[in-house]
Coordinates of C-alpha atoms and ligand atoms in Angstrom, one line a residue:
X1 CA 5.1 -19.1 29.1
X2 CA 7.5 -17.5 26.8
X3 CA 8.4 -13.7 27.5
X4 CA 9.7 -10.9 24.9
X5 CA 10.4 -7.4 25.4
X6 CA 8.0 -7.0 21.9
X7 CA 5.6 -9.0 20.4
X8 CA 5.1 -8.6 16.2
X9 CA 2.0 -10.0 14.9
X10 CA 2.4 -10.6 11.1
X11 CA 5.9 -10.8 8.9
X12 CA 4.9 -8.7 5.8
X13 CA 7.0 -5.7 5.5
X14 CA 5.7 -4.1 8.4
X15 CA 6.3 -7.0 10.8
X16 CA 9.7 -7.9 9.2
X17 CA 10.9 -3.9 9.6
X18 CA 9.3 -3.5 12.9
X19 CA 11.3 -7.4 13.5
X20 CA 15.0 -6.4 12.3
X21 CA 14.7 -2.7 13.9
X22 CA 13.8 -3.7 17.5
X23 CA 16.4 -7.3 17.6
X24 CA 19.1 -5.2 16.0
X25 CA 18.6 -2.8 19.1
X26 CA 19.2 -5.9 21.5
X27 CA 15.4 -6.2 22.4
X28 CA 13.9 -10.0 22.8
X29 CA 11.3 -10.1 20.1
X30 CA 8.8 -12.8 18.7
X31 CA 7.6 -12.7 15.1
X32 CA 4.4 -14.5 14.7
X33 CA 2.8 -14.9 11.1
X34 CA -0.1 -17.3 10.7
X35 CA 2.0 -18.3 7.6
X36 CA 5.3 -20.3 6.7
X37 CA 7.1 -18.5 4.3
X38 CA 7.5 -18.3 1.6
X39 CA 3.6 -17.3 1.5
X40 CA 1.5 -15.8 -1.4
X41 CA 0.1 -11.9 -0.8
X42 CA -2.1 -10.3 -3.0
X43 CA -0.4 -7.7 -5.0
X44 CA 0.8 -5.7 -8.3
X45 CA 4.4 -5.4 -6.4
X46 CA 5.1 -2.3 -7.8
X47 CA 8.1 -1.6 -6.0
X48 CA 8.7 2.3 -6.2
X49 CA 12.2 4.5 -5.1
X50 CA 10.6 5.2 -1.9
X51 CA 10.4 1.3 -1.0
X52 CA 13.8 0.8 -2.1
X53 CA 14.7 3.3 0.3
X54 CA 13.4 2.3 3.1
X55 CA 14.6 -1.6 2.3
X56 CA 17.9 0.1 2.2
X57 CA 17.8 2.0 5.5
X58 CA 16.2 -0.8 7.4
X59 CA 17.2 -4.3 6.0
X60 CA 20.8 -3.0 4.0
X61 CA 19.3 -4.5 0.9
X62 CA 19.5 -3.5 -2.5
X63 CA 17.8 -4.0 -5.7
X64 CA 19.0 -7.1 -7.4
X65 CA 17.6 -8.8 -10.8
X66 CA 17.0 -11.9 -9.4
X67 CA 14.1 -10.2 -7.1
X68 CA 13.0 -7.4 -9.4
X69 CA 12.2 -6.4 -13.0
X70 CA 12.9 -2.5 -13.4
X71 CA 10.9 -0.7 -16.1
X72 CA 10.9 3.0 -16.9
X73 CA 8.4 2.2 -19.7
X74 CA 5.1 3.4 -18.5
X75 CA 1.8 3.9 -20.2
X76 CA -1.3 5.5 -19.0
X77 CA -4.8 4.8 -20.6
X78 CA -8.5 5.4 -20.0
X79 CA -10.5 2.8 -21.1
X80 CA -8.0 1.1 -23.4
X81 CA -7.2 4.6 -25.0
X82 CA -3.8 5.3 -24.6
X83 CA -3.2 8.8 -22.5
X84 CA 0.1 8.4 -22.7
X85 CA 3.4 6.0 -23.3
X86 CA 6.6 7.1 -22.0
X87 CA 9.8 5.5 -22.8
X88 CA 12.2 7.4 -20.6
X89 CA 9.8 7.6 -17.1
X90 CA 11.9 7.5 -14.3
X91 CA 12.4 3.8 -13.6
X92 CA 10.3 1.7 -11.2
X93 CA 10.8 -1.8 -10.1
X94 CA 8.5 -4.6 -9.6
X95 CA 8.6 -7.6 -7.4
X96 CA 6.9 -11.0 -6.7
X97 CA 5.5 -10.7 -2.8
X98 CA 6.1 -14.6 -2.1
X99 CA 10.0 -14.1 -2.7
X100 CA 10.6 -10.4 -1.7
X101 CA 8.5 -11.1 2.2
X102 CA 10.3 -14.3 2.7
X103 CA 13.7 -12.4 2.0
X104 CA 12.6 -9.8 4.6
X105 CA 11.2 -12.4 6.8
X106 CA 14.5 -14.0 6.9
X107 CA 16.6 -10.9 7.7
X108 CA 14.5 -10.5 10.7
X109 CA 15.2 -13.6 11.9
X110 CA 19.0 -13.8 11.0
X111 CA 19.2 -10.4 13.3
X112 CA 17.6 -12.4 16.3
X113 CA 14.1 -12.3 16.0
X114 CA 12.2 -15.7 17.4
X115 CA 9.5 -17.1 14.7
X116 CA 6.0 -18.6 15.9
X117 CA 4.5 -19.2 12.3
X118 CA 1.9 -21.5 10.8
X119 CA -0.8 -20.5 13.1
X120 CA -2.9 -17.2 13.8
X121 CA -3.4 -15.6 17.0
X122 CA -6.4 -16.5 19.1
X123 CA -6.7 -14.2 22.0
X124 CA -4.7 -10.9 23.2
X125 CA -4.9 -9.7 26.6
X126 CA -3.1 -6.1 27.9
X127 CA 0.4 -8.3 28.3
X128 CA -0.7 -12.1 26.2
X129 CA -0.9 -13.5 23.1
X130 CA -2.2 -17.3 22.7
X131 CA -1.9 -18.8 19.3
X132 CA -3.9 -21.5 18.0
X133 CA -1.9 -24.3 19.6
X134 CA -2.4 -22.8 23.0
X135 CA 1.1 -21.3 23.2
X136 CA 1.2 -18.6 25.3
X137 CA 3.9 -15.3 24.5
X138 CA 4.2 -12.7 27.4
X139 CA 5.0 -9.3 26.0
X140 CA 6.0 -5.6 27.5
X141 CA 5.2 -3.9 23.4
X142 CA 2.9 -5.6 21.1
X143 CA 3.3 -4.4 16.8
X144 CA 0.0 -5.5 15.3
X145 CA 1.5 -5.7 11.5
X146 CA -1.2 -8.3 10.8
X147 CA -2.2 -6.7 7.4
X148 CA -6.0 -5.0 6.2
X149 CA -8.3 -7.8 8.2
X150 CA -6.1 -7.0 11.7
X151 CA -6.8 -9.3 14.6
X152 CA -5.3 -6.9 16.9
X153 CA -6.9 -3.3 15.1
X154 CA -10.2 -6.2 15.4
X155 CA -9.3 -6.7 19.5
X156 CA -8.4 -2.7 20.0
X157 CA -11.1 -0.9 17.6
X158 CA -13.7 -3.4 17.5
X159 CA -13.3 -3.8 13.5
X160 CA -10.1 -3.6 11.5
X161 CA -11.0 -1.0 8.9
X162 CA -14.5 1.6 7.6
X163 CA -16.3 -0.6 5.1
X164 CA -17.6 2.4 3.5
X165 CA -13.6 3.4 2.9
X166 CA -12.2 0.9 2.5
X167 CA -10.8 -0.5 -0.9
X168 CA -11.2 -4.0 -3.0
X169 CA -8.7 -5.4 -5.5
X170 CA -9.0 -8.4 -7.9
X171 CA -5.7 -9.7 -9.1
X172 CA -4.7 -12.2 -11.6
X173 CA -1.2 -13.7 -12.8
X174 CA -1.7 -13.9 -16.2
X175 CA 1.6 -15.9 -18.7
X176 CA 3.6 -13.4 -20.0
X177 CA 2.9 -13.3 -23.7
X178 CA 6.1 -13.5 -25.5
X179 CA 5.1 -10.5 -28.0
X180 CA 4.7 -8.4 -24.8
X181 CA 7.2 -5.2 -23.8
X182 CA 7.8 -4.4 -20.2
X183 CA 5.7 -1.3 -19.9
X184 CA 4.2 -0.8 -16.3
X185 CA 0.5 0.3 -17.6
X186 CA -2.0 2.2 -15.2
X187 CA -5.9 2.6 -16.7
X188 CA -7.6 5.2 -14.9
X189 CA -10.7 4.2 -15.8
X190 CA -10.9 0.2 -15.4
X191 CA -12.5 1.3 -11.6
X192 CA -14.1 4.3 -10.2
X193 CA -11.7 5.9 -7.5
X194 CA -9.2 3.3 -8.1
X195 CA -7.3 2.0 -11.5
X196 CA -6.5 -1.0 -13.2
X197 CA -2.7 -2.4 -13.7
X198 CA -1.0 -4.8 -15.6
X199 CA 2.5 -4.9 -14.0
X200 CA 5.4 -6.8 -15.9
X201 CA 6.9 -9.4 -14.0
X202 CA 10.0 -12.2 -15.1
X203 CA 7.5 -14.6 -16.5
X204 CA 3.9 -13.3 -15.9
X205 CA 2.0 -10.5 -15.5
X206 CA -0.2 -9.1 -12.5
X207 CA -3.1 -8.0 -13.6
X208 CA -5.5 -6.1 -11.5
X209 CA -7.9 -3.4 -10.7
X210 CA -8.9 -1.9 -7.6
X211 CA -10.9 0.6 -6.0
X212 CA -13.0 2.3 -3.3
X213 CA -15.2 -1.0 -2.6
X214 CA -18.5 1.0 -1.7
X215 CA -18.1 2.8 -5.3
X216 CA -17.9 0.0 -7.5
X217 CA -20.8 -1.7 -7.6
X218 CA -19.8 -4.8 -9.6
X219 CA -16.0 -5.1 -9.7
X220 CA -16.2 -8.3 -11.2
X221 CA -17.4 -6.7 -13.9
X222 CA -15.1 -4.4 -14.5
X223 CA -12.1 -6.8 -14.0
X224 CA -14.0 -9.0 -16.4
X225 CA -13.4 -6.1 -19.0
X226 CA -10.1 -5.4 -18.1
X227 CA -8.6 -8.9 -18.4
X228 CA -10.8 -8.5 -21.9
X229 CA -9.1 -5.1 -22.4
X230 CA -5.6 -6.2 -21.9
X231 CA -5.7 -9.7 -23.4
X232 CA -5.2 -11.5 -20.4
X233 CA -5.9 -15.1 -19.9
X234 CA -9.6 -15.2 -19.2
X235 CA -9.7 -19.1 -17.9
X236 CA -7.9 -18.0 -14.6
X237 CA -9.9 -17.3 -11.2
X238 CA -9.6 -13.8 -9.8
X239 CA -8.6 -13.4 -6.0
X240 CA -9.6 -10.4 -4.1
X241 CA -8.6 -8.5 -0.6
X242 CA -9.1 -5.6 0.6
X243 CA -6.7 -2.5 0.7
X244 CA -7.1 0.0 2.9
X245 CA -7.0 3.2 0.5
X246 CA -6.1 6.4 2.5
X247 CA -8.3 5.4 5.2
X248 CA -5.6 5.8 8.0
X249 CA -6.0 5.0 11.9
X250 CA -5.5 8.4 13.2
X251 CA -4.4 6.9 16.2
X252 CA -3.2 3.9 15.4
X253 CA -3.0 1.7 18.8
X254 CA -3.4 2.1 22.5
X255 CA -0.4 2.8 25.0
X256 CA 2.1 -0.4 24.3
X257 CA -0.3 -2.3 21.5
X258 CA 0.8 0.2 18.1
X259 CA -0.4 -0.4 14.3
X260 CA 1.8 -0.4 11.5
X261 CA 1.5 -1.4 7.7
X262 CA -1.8 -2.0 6.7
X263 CA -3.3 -3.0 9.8
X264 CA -3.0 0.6 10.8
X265 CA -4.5 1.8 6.9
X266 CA -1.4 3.3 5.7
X267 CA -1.6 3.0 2.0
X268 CA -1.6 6.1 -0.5
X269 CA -5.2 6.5 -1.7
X270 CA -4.0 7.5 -4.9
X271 CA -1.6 4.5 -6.4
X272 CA -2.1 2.0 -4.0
X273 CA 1.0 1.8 -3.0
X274 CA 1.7 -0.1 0.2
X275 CA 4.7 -1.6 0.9
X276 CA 7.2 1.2 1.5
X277 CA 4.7 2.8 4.0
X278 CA 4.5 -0.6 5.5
X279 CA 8.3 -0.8 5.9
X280 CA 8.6 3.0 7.5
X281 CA 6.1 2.5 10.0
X282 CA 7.0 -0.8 10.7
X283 CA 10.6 0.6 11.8
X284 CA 8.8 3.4 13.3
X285 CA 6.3 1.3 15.8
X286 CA 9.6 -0.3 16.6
X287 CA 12.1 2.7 17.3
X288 CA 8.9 4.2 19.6
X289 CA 8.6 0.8 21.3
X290 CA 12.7 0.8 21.8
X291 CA 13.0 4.2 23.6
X292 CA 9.5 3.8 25.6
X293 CA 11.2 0.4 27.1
X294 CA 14.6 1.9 27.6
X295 CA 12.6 4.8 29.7
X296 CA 10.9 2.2 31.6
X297 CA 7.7 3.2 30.4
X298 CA 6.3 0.9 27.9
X299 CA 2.8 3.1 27.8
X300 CA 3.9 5.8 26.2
X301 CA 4.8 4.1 23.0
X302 CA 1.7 5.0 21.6
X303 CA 2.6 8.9 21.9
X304 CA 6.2 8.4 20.7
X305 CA 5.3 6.5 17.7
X306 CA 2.5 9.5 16.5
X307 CA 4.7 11.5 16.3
X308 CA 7.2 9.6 14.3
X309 CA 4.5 8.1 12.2
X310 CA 2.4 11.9 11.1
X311 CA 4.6 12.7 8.2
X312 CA 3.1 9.3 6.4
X313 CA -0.1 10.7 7.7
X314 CA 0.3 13.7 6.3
X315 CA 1.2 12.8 3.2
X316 CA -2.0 10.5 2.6
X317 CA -4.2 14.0 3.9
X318 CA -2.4 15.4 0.8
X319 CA -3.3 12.5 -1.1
X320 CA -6.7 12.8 -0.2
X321 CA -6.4 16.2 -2.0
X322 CA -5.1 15.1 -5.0
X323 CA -7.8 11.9 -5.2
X324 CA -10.5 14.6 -5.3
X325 CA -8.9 15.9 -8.9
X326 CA -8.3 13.3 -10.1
X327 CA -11.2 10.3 -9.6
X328 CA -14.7 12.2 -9.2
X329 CA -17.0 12.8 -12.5
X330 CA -16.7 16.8 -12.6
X331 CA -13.0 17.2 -12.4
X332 CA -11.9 13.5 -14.0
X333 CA -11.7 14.6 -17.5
X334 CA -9.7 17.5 -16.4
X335 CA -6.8 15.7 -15.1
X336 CA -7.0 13.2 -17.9
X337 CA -6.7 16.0 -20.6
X338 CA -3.8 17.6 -18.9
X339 CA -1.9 14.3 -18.6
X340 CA -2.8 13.3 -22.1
X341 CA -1.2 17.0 -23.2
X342 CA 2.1 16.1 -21.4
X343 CA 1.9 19.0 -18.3
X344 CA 3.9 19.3 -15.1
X345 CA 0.8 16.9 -14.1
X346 CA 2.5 13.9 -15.7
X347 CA 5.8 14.3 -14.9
X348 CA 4.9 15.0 -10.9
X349 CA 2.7 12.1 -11.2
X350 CA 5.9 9.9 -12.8
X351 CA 7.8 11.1 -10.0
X352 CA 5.4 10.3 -7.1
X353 CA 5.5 6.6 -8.4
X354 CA 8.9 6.4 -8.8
X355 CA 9.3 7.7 -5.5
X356 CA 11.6 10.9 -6.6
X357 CA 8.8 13.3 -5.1
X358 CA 6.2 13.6 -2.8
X359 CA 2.6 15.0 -2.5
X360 CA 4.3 18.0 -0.7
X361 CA 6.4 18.6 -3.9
X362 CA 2.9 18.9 -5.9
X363 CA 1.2 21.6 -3.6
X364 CA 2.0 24.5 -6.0
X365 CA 0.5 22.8 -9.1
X366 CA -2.5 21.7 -7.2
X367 CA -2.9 25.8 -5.8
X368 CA -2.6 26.8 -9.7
X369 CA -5.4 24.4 -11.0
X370 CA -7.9 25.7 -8.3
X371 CA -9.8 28.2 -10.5
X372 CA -10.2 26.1 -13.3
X373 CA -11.3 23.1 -11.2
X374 CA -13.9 25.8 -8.8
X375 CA -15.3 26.5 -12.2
X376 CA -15.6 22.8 -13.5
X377 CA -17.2 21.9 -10.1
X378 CA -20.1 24.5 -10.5
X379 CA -20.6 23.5 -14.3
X380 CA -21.7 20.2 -13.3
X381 CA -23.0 20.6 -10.4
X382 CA -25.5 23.1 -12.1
X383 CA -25.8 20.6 -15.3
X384 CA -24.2 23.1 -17.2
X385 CA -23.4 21.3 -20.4
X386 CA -21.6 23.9 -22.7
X387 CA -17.6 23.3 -23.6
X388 CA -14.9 22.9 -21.5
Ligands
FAD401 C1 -4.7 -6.1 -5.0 C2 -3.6 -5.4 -4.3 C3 -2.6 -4.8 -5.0 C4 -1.6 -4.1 -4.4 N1 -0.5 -3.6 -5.1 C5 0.5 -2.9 -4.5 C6 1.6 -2.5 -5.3 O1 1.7 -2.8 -6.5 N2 2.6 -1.8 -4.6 C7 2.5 -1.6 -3.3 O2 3.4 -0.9 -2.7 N3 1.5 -2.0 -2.6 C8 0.5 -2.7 -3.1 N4 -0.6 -3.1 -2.4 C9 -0.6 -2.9 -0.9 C10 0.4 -3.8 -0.2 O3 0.1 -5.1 -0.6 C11 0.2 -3.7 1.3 O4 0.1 -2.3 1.7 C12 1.3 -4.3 2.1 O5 1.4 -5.7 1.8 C13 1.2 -4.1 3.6 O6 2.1 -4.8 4.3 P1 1.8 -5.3 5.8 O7 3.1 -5.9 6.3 O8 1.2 -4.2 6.5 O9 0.7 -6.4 5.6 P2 0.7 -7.8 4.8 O10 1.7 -7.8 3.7 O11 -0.7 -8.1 4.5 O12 1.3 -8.8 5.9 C14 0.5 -9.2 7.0 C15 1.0 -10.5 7.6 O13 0.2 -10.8 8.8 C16 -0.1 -12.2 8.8 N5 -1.3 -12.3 9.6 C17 -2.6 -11.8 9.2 N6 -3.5 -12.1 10.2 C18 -2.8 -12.8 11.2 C19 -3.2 -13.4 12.4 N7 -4.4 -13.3 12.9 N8 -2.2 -14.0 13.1 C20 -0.9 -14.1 12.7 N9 -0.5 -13.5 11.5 C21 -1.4 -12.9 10.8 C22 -0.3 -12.5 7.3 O14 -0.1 -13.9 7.1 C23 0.8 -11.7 6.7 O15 2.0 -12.4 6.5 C24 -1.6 -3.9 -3.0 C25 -2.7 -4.5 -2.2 C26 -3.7 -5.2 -2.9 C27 -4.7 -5.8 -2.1

């Protein structure tokens, strides 16, 4: 039997983080992926400022053109009406997942990690992990990063996510028309409590929607009428998976197993976005698992790593927040009419994607719309029909 100071179950950006942190630190560390890489992963890859921040700070990587596309083009719609298109948005950058997680999978093993990959886990015991093959890896730590359907959230929790939270995207990669520009476009309204996207890539573009699963009843349908909506190729077959969307383990692990990435339901409920949260807590399961081994106490890794890993949670509370202006019928025209009229709502909501602010930044312009929206939620809850 093979032994390692730290086990990491799954090399997306949370296992690759969690990977380069703790072997850079001189810990022994296995990275296990039921993959080879490069490997496909559902996703718009909407790469914002905060993910190129963390990739920075944990893998010393920068944005190149060979890996992204960088827009600051953005348009907004509702239903195919156009909200708003903004030439000058502060830029964002987008990625294919199959190139950008095997670059981060590869740092993580050029800093020392050892890779077990090509088949899933079977069993996990307090200090065990057996994959498929019958391999046995003995661990002190173990960083379930093993994405939304978690094995090891499955093993700790009993089920890897809320099915009444949790979200559903469809996806397709659709030729880029030659006629097209690069605008990054967001429709509000192609889901209920989610969006649709059609993200610019080098030669194709994603295009997707997604939303709270349990309130879309048919999202086949409505990716049916996006793909119609944006002219997309309608021969191709959809994929689907599901996103955890603000749905957050409050504790995410027990004593020396911890959560990170998805697997733990760190995702902002809001736009999706995954991958830098991924990345940060994937460094911060790691950092928590380095100091709880170097104190000879590998239990209290869980304690150290909620505390490092609240901010993120806090953040998505706010979220939460924000999702209730912005997605339910009473207060959705609202926030569409402000963003259509160009307001500080636009430009804070510009920023959040391009990672130059964060829900924190926005408290004072959600305390200012509370009247207005108090009065819009009695309206309809009392039927009240008369103008805005
Ligand atoms: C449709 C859709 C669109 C999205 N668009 C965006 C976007 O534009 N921008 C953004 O920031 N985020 C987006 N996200 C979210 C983002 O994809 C995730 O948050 C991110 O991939 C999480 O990273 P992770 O490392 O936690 O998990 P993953 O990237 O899912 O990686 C998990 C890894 O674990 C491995 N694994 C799984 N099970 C096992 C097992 N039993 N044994 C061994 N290995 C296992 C998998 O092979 C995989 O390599 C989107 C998600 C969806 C579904």
């Amino acid at each position: 039997m093979s032994e390692y100071d730290v086990v990491i179950v799954g090399s997306g950006p949370a296992g690759s983080a969690a990977a380069i942190t703790a072997a850079k630190a001189g810990l022994a560390v296995a990275v296990v992926d039921k993959a080879t890489f490069p490997r496909d992963k559902l996703c718009g890859g909407l790469f914002t400022g905060r993910s190129e921040k963390a990739m920075q700070a944990i893998f010393g990587l920068e944005v190149t053109e060979d890996m992204f596309v960088t827009s600051n083009h953005m348009r907004f719609l509702s239903k195919g009406r156009v909200l708003a298109d903004i030439r000058n948005a502060p830029p964002v950058h987008l990625t294919m997942r199959r190139e950008f997680d095997a670059m981060l999978h590869s740092e993580a093993l050029k800093a020392g990690a050892t890779p077990y990959l090509g088949q899933p886990i079977t069993a996990l015991t307090d200090d065990t992990l057996t994959l498929r093959d019958g391999i046995k890896l003995r661990f002190k730590a173990l960083i379930g990063a093993d994405g939304v359907n978690s094995f090891v959230a499955r093993t700790l929790f009993g089920r890897p996510f809320d099915p009444e939270k949790i979200g559903f995207g469809l996806e397709i990669e659709t030729p880029l028309p030659p006629t097209r520009d690069n605008a990054v476009e967001v429709d509000f309204d192609a889901a209920s409590w989610g969006y649709g996207w059609a993200f610019p890539k080098r030669k194709t573009v994603t295009v997707g929607v997604g939303g709270i699963n349990s309130r879309n009843e048919d999202m086949k349908a409505n990716m049916a009428a996006y793909i119609a909506q944006t002219g997309s190729d309608e021969s191709l077959r959809y994929k689907g998976q599901y996103l955890p969307f603000g749905d957050y383990k409050k504790t995410p692990g027990r004593d020396h197993i911890l959560l990170a990435g998805d697997a733990a339901g760190l995702v902002d409920p809001i736009t999706g976005e995954g991958i830098a949260l991924a990345m940060e807590s994937g460094q911060h399961a790691a950092n928590a698992v380095i100091e709880a081994l170097a104190q000879g106490k590998p239990q209290t890794a869980l304690s150290r790593y909620m505390k490092l890993v609240k901010p993120i949670q806090r953040s998505l509370d706010q979220a939460k927040m924000w999702r209730l202006i912005m997605f339910p019928k009473a207060t959705e025209g609202y926030f569409r009419k402000a963003f259509e009229r160009g307001s500080s709502l636009q430009m804070k909501y510009l920023e959040l994607l391009a990672g130059e602010a964060e829900y924190a930044d926005l408290r004072g312009a959600l305390l200012r719309r509370i009247p207005k929206l108090g009065w819009r939620l009695l309206k309809h809850r009392l039927g009240f029909k008369g103008p805005a």
